[in-house]
Structures are given as C-alpha cells and as structure tokens.
mmCIF file of C-alpha atoms and ligand atoms in Angstrom:
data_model
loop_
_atom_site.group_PDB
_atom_site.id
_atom_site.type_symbol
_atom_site.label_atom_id
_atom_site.label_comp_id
_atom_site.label_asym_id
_atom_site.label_seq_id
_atom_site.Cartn_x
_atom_site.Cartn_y
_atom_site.Cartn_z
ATOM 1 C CA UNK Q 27 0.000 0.000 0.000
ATOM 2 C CA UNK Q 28 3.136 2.536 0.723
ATOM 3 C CA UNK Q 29 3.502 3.136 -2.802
ATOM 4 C CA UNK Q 30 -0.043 4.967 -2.915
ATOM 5 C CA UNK Q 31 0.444 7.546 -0.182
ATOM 6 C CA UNK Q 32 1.161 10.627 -0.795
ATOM 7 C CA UNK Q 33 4.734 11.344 0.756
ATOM 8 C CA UNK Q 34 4.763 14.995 0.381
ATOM 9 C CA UNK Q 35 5.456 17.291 2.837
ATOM 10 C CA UNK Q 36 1.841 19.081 4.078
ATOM 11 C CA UNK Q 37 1.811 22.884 4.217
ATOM 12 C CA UNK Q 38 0.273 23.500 7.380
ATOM 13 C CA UNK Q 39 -0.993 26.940 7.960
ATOM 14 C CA UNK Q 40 0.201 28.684 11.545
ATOM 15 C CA UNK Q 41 -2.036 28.103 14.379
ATOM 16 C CA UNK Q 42 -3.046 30.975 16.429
ATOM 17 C CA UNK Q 43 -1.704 30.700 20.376
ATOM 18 C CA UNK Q 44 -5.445 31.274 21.588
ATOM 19 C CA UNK Q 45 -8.870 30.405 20.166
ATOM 20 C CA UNK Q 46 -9.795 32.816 16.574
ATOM 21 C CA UNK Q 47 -13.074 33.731 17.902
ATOM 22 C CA UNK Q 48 -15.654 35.607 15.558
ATOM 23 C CA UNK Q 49 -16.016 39.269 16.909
ATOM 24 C CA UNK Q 50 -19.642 39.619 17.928
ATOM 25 C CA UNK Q 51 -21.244 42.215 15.816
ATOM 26 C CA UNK Q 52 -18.245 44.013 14.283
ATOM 27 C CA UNK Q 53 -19.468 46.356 11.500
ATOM 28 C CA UNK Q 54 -22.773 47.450 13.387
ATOM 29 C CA UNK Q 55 -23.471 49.999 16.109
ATOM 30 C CA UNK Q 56 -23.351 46.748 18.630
ATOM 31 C CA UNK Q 57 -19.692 45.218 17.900
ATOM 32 C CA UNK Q 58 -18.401 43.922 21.267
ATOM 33 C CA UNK Q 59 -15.532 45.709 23.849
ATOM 34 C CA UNK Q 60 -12.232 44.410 24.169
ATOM 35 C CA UNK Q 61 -12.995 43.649 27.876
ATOM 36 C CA UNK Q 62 -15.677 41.401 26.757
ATOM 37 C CA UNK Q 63 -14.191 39.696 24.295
ATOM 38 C CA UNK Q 64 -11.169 39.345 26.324
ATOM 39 C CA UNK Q 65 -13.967 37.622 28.536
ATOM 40 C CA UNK Q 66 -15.869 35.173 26.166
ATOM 41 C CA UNK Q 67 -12.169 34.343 25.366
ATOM 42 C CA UNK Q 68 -11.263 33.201 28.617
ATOM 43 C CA UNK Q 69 -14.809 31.227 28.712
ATOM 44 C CA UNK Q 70 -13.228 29.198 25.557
ATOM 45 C CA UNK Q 71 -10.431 28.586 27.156
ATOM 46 C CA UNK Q 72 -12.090 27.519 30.618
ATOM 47 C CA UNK Q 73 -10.133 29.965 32.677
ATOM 48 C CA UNK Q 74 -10.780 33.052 34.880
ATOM 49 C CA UNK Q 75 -9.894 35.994 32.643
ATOM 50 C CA UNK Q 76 -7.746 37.191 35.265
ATOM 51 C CA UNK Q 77 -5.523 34.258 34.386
ATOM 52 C CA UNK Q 78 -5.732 34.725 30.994
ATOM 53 C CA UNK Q 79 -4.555 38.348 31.285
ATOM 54 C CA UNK Q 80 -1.651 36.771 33.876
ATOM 55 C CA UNK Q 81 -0.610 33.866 31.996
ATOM 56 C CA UNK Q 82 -0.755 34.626 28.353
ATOM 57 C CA UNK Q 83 -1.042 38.492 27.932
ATOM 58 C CA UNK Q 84 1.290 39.688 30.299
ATOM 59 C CA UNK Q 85 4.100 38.178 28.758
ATOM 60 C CA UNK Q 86 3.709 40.403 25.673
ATOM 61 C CA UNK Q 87 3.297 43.502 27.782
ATOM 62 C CA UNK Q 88 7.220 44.496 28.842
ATOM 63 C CA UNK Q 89 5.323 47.836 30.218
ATOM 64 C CA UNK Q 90 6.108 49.257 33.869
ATOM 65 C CA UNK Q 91 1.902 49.992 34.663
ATOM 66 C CA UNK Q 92 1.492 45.536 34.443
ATOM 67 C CA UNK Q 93 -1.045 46.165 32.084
ATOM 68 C CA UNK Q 94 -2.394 42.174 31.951
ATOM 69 C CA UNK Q 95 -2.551 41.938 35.837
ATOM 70 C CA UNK Q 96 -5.778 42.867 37.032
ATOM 71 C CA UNK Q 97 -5.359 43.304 40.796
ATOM 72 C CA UNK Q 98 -3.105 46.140 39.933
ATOM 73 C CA UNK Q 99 -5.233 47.726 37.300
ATOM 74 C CA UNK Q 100 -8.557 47.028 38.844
ATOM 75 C CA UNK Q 101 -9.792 50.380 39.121
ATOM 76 C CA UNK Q 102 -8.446 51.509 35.457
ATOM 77 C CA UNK Q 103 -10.013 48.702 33.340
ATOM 78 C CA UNK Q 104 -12.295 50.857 31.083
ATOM 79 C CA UNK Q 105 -9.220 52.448 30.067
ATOM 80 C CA UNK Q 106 -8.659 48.992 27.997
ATOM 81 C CA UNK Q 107 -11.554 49.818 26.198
ATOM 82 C CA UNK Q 108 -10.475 53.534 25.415
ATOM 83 C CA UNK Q 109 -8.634 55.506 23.195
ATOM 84 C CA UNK Q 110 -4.670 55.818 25.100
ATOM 85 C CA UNK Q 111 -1.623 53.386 25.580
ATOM 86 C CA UNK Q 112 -3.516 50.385 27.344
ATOM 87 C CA UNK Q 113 -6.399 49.660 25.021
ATOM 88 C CA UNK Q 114 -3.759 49.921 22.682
ATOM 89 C CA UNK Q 115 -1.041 47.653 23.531
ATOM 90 C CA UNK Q 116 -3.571 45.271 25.068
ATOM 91 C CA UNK Q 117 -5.456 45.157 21.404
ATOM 92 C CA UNK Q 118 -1.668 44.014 19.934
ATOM 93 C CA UNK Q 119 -0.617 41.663 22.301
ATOM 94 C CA UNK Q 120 -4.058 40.112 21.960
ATOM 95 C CA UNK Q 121 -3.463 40.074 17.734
ATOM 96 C CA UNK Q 122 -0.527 38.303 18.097
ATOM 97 C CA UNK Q 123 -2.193 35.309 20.383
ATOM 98 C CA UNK Q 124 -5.346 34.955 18.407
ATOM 99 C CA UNK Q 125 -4.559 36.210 15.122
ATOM 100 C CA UNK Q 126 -6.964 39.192 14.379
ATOM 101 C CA UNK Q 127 -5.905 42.006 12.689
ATOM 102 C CA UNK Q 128 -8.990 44.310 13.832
ATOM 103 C CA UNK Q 129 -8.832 44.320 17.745
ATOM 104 C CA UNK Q 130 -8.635 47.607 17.788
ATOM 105 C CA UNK Q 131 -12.342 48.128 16.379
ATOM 106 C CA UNK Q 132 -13.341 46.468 19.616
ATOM 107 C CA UNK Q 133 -12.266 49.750 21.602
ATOM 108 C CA UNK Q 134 -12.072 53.450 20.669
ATOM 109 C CA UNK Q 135 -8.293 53.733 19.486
ATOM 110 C CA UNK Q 136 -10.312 54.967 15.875
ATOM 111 C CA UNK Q 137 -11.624 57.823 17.354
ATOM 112 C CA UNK Q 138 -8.209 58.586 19.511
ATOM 113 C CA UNK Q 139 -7.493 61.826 17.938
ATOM 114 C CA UNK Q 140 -11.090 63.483 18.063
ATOM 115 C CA UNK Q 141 -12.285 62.132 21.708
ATOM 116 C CA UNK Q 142 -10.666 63.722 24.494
ATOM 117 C CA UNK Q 143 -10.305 60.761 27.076
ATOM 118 C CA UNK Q 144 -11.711 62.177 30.278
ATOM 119 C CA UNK Q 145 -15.005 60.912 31.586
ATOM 120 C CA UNK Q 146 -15.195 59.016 27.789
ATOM 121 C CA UNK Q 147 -15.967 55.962 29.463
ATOM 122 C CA UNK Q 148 -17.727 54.693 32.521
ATOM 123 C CA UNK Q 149 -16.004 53.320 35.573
ATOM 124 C CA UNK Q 150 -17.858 50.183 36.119
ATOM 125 C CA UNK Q 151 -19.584 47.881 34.047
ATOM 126 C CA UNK Q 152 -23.308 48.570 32.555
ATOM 127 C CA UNK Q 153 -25.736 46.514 30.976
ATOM 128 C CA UNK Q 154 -28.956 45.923 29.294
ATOM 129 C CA UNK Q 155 -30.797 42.884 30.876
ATOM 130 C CA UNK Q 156 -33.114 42.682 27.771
ATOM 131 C CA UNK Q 157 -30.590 42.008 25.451
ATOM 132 C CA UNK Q 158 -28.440 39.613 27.791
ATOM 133 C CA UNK Q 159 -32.399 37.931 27.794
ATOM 134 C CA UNK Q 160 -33.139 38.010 24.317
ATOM 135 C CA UNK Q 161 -29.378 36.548 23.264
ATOM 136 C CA UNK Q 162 -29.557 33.521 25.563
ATOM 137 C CA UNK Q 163 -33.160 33.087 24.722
ATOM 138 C CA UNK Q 164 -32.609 33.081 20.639
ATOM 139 C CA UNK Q 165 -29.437 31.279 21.540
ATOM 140 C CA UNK Q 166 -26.789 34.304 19.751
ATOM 141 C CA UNK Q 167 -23.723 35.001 21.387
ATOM 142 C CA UNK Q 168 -23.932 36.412 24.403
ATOM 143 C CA UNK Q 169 -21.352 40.098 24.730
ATOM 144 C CA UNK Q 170 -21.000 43.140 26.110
ATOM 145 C CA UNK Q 171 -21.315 46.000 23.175
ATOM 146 C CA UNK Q 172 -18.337 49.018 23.353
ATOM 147 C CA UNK Q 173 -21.642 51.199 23.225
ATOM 148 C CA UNK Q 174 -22.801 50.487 27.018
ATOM 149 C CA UNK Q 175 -18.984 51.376 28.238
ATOM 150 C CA UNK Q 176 -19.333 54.865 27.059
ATOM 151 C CA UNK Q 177 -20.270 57.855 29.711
ATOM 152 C CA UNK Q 178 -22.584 59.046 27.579
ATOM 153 C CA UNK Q 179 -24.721 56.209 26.487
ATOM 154 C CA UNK Q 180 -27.335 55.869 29.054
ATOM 155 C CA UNK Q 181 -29.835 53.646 27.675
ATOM 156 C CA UNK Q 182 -30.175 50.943 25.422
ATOM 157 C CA UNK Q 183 -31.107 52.206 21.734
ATOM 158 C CA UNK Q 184 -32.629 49.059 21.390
ATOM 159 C CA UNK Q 185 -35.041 48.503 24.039
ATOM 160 C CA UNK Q 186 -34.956 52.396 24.977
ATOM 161 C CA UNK Q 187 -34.718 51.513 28.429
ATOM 162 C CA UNK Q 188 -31.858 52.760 30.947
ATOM 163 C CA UNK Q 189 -28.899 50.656 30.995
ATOM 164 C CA UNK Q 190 -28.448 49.355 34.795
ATOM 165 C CA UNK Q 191 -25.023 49.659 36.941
ATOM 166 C CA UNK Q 192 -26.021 47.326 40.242
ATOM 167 C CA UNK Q 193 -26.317 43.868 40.537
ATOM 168 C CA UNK Q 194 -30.170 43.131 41.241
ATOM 169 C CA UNK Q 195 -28.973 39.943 43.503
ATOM 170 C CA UNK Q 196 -26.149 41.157 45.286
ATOM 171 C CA UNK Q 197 -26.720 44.966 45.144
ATOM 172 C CA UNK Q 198 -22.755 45.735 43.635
ATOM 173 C CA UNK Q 199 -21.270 47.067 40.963
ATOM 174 C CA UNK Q 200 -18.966 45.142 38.765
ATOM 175 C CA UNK Q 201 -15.735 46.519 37.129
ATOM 176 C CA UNK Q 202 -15.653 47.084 33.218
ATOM 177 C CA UNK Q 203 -12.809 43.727 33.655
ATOM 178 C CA UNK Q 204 -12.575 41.636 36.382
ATOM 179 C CA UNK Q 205 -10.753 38.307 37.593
ATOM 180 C CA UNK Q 206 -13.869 36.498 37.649
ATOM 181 C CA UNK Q 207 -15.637 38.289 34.904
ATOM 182 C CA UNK Q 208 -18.168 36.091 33.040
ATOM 183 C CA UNK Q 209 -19.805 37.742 30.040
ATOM 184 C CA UNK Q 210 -23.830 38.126 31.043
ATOM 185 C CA UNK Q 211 -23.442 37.194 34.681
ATOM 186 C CA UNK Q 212 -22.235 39.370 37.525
ATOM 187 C CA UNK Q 213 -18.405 38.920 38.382
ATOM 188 C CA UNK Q 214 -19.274 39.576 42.354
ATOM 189 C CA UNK Q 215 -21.957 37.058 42.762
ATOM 190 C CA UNK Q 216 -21.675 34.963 39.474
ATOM 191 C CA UNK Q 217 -25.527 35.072 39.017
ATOM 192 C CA UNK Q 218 -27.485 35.526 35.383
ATOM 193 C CA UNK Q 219 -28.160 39.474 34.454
ATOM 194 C CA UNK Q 220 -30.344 39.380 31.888
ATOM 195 C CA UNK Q 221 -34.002 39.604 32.628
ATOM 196 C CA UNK Q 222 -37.164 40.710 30.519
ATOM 197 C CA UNK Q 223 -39.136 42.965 32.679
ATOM 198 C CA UNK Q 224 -38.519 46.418 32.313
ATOM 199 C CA UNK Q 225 -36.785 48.506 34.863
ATOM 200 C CA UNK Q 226 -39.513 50.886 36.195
ATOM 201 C CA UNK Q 227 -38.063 53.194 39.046
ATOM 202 C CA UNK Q 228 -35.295 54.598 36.555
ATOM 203 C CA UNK Q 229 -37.461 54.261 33.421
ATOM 204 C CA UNK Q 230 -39.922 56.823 35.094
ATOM 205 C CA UNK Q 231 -37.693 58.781 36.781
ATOM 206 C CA UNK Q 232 -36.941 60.487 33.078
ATOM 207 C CA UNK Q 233 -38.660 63.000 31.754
ATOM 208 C CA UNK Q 234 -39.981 62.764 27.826
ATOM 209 C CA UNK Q 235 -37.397 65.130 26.799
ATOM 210 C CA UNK Q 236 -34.520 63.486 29.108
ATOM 211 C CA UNK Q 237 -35.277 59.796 27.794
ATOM 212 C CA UNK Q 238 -35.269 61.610 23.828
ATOM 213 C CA UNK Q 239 -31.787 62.721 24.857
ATOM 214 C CA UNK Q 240 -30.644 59.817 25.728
ATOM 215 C CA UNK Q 241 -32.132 57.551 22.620
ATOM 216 C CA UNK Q 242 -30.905 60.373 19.944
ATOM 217 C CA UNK Q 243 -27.080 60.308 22.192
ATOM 218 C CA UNK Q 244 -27.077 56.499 22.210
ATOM 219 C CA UNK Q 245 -28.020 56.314 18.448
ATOM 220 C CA UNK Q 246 -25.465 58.844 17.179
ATOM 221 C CA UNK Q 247 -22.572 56.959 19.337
ATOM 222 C CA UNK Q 248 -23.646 53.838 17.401
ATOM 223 C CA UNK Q 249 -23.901 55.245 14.341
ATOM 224 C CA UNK Q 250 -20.018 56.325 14.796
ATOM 225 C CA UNK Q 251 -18.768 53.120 16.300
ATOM 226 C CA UNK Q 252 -20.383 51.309 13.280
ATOM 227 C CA UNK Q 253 -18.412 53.612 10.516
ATOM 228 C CA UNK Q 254 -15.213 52.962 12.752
ATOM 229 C CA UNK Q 255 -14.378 49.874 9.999
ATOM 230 C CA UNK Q 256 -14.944 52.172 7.370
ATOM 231 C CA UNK Q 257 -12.078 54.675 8.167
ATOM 232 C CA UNK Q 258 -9.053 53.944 6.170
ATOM 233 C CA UNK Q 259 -7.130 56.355 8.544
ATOM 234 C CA UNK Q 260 -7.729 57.998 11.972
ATOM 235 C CA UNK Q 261 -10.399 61.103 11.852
ATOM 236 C CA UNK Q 262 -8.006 63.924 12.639
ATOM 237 C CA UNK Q 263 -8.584 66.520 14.928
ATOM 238 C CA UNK Q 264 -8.598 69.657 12.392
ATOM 239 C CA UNK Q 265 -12.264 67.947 10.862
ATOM 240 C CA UNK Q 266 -13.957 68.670 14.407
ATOM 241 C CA UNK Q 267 -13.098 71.973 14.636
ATOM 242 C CA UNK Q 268 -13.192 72.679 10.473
ATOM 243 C CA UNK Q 269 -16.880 70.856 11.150
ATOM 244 C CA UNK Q 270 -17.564 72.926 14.012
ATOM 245 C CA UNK Q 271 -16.270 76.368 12.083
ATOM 246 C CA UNK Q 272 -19.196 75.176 8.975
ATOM 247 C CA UNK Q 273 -21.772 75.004 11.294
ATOM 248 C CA UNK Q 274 -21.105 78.291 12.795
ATOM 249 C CA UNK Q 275 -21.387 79.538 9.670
ATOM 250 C CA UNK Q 276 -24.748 77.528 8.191
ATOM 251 C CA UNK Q 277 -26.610 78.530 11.280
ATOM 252 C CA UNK Q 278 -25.054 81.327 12.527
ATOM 253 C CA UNK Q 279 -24.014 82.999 9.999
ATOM 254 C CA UNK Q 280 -20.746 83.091 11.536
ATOM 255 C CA UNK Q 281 -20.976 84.879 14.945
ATOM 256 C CA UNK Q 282 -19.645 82.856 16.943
ATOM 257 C CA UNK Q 283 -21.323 84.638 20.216
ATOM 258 C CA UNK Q 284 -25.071 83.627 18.669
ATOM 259 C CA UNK Q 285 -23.896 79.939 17.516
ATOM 260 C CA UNK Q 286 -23.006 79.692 21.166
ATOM 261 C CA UNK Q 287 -26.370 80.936 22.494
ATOM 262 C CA UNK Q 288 -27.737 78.549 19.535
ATOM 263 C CA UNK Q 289 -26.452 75.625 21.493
ATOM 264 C CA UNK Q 290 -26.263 76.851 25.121
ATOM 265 C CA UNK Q 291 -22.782 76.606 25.427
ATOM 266 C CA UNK Q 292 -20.308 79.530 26.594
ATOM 267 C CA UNK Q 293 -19.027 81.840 23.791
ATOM 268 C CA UNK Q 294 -14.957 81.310 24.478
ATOM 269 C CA UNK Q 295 -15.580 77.471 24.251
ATOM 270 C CA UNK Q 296 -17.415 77.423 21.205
ATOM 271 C CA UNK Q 297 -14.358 79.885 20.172
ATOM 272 C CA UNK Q 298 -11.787 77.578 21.016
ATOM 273 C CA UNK Q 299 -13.178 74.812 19.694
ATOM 274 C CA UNK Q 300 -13.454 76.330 16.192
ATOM 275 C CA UNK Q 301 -9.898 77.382 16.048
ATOM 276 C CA UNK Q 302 -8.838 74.253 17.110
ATOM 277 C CA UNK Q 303 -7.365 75.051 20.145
ATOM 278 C CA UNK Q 304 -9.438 72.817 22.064
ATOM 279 C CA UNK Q 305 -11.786 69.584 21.395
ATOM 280 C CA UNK Q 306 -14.792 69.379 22.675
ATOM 281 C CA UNK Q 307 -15.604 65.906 24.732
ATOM 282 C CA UNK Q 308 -17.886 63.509 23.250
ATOM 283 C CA UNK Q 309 -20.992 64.497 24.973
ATOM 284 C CA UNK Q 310 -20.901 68.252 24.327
ATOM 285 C CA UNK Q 311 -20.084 67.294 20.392
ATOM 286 C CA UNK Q 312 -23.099 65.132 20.114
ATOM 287 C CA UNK Q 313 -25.042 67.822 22.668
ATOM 288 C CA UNK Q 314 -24.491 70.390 19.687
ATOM 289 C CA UNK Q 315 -25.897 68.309 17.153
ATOM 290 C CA UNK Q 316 -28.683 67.315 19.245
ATOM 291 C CA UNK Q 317 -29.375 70.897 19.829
ATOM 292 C CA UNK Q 318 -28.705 71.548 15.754
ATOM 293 C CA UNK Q 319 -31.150 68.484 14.673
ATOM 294 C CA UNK Q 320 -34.161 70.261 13.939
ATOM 295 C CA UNK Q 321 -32.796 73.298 12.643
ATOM 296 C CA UNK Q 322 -30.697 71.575 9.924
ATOM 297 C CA UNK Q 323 -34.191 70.798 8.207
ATOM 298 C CA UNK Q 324 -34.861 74.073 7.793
ATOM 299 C CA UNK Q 325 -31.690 76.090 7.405
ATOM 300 C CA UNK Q 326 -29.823 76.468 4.021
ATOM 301 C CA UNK Q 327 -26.302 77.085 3.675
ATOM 302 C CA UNK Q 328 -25.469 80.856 4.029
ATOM 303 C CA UNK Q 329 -21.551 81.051 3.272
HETATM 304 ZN ZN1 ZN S 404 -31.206 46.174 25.193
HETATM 305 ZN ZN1 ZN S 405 -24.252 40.161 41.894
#
C-alpha cells in the first residue's frame, strides 16, 4: 500500500496561540468591547480571565503599569476599552495570540485623535438585561457591546430603556474587567443578568425630553462606532473643529457669540473649539448636534 500515499510534505498553515473567535457584531453599532471579548475568550479557554490576562497576555506587555494583571489595574479597566496606551497595547498583544488584525475596532483607538479621554468611558460595568435575555433566549452570542462602556450612552437604543449599573442579587457594581468576569453574569456574585421585565423606578424617573436625549445620544454613538471599519485612517482633529467652524457659519451665519447661544454653550468654548485650540468631549459634540437636529431641516447654507 506505501507506494499509494502521498509522501509529500503538508503545508500546514500557523495556528493561532489562543482560540480565533468571531467578533460579535463588528461592523454594526453593537460590535463587542475588548474587555468582553477578552472575557468570552477566557470562557473558551475555561479559565478566569484574570488568568488569561496573567498567563498569556502579560508576557507580551514588557510595560512598567502591568497592564495584563488585574489586581493592579482594577480600578483603570475601562481604560482597555479607550482611546490611550492600554487599550492599545492590550489590542496588539491580543493580535498576536489569536490572530486578528482588527482588535482595535473592539475599543475606541479609531476615534483617539477626536475624543478627548476624560469621563469618555464609565467606571464600572453597565448593561442591558433585555438584550443579555433576548441573546440567551434566541441562543446568539452572548457580549458586552463598546456602546454600554461609554459615559454618555445611558440607555439601550434598542429597548430604549436605561442601561443598569447594580447587581439586582447582590446589590454591587462590577468593574468594566474583572478576575472572575463572566460575560452576562455578575463577576461579584456569578448570578445571570439578563431579565425581561422592564426597569420601572429609573425608566420613570426620566422626563420625555430626558429619555429623547438619551435615545438620539445612544443612536449617534452607534452610528459612529459602526463607521469605525470604514475609516481607512484615523479622523483627525482639524475635521472637528473645520466641522464645528461650517456650522457656525450655516446657522449662525458666523458669529460665533449667537452659535453659542444657539447651542447653550459659553461663547470662548465654542471659540476655542473652532480654532482648534481645544476639542470638545464627546458628549458636548453630540449635545451640539442634538441641539442643531431640527434646525438643519430648515436652514440652508449661508456662506
Ligand atoms: Zn437592550
Ligand atoms: Zn451580583
């Protein structure tokens, strides 16, 4: 029989170190954070993902702030999802051990030049119990999206309900990445999140205009997470304030001091912000289009 085999060396292509997993919803407004994925990854692999960050990540990292071990970062972990050094080098290291090339997408390293990083993201972990429900129920992956790490984004866009912070068994908060972290479940008391029932006392704490706020905010930051795959290069920073100078001029015909008044914001900021001498944070740049949405129906181009 030997002289019908095949002999011939096999090309074998390289295997990655960790599991390739699919990136839940990449090109949408719903692609997952790193810190979750980081998560499902460590599910895979049936280990905490404090051990995966010890074991396998930390190796790569030859940086002074021990970037992969989580009892020193604890209280810094949304920075992984963010726009600076740690999200980052954390998205590389992670490339080389599973063998993506678009890690980065999973955090807001796009946007790094246009978002000023303070108070970009949230502290602790938020979530929507609907969706958690209605993944494991249509059985879909269960993730976290980048959207419900942001500050700004309040509420779900899908279910337009108010994304919650505290643990309805245990009464805690969880960190954005945690030792124990288990995507859907709490990492303090390991119990399910998702649940179908709405979440009344928040829900009708919010005023019609308030909860409109918060749907149009949550919409817009999806809408520019989803066009991060799109970008061939980073936005720069001249296009906010070059955006921010046009729109001074459509509506205000450019006086700065009205534009300002237009969009309740102090004159010298608005100022600053068009000469590019300042950015504005993410919430008052998608406060002054709120504030512009109805009046760009209505207003033509006066240049
Ligand atoms: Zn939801
Ligand atoms: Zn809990």
């Amino acid at each position: 029989m030997s002289e019908l085999w095949d002999l011939s060396q096999l090309i074998t292509p390289s295997r990655s170190t960790l599991y390739h997993l699919d990136l839940a919803g990449i090109d949408t407004p719903y692609v997952e954070s790193l810190t979750g994925h980081i998560t499902r990854l460590a599910e895979s692999h049936s280990v905490y993902p404090g051990v995966l960050m010890e074991r396998e990540i930390a190796p790569l990292l030859a940086k002074q702030y021990a970037g992969a071990n989580l009892h020193t970062i604890y209280k810094h972990t949304c920075a992984l999802n963010g726009t600076g050094v740690m999200a980052s080098d954390l998205a590389q290291a992670l490339s080389s051990l599973t063998a993506h090339n678009k890690l980065h997408l999973l955090t807001l390293l796009p946007w790094s030049e246009v978002f000023p990083s303070r108070a970009l993201l949230r502290s602790t972990r938020a979530w929507c119990p609907k969706c958690y429900e209605e993944q494991r129920t249509n059985h879909c992956e269960i993730y976290e999206p980048l959207l419900w790490t942001l500050n700004l984004v309040g509420v779900c866009p899908i279910h337009q309900q108010v994304l919650c912070s505290i643990c309805p068994h245990c009464n805690q908060p969880n960190l954005p990445l945690s030792w124990r972290a288990r995507v859907g479940h709490c990492s303090k008391c390991g119990k399910w999140l998702g649940n179908l029932s709405p979440t009344p006392s928040k829900d009708n704490e919010l005023s019609e205009t308030e909860l409109e706020w918060l749907i149009w905010s949550a919409n817009a930051v999806g809408e520019l997470i989803a066009v991060a795959p799109g970008l061939a290069v980073k936005v720069p920073k001249e296009r906010v304030a070059n955006g921010i100078s046009n729109c001074v001029k459509l509506f205000s015909e450019g006086n700065v001091a009205e534009f300002a008044r237009l969009i309740q914001s102090p004159k010298n900021t608005v100022w600053l912000w068009c000469n590019g001498k300042n950015l504005p944070q993410l919430d008052a740049l998608v406060k002054l289009c709120f504030r512009l949405r109805s009046r760009s129906l209505n207003c033509s181009p006066k240049m």
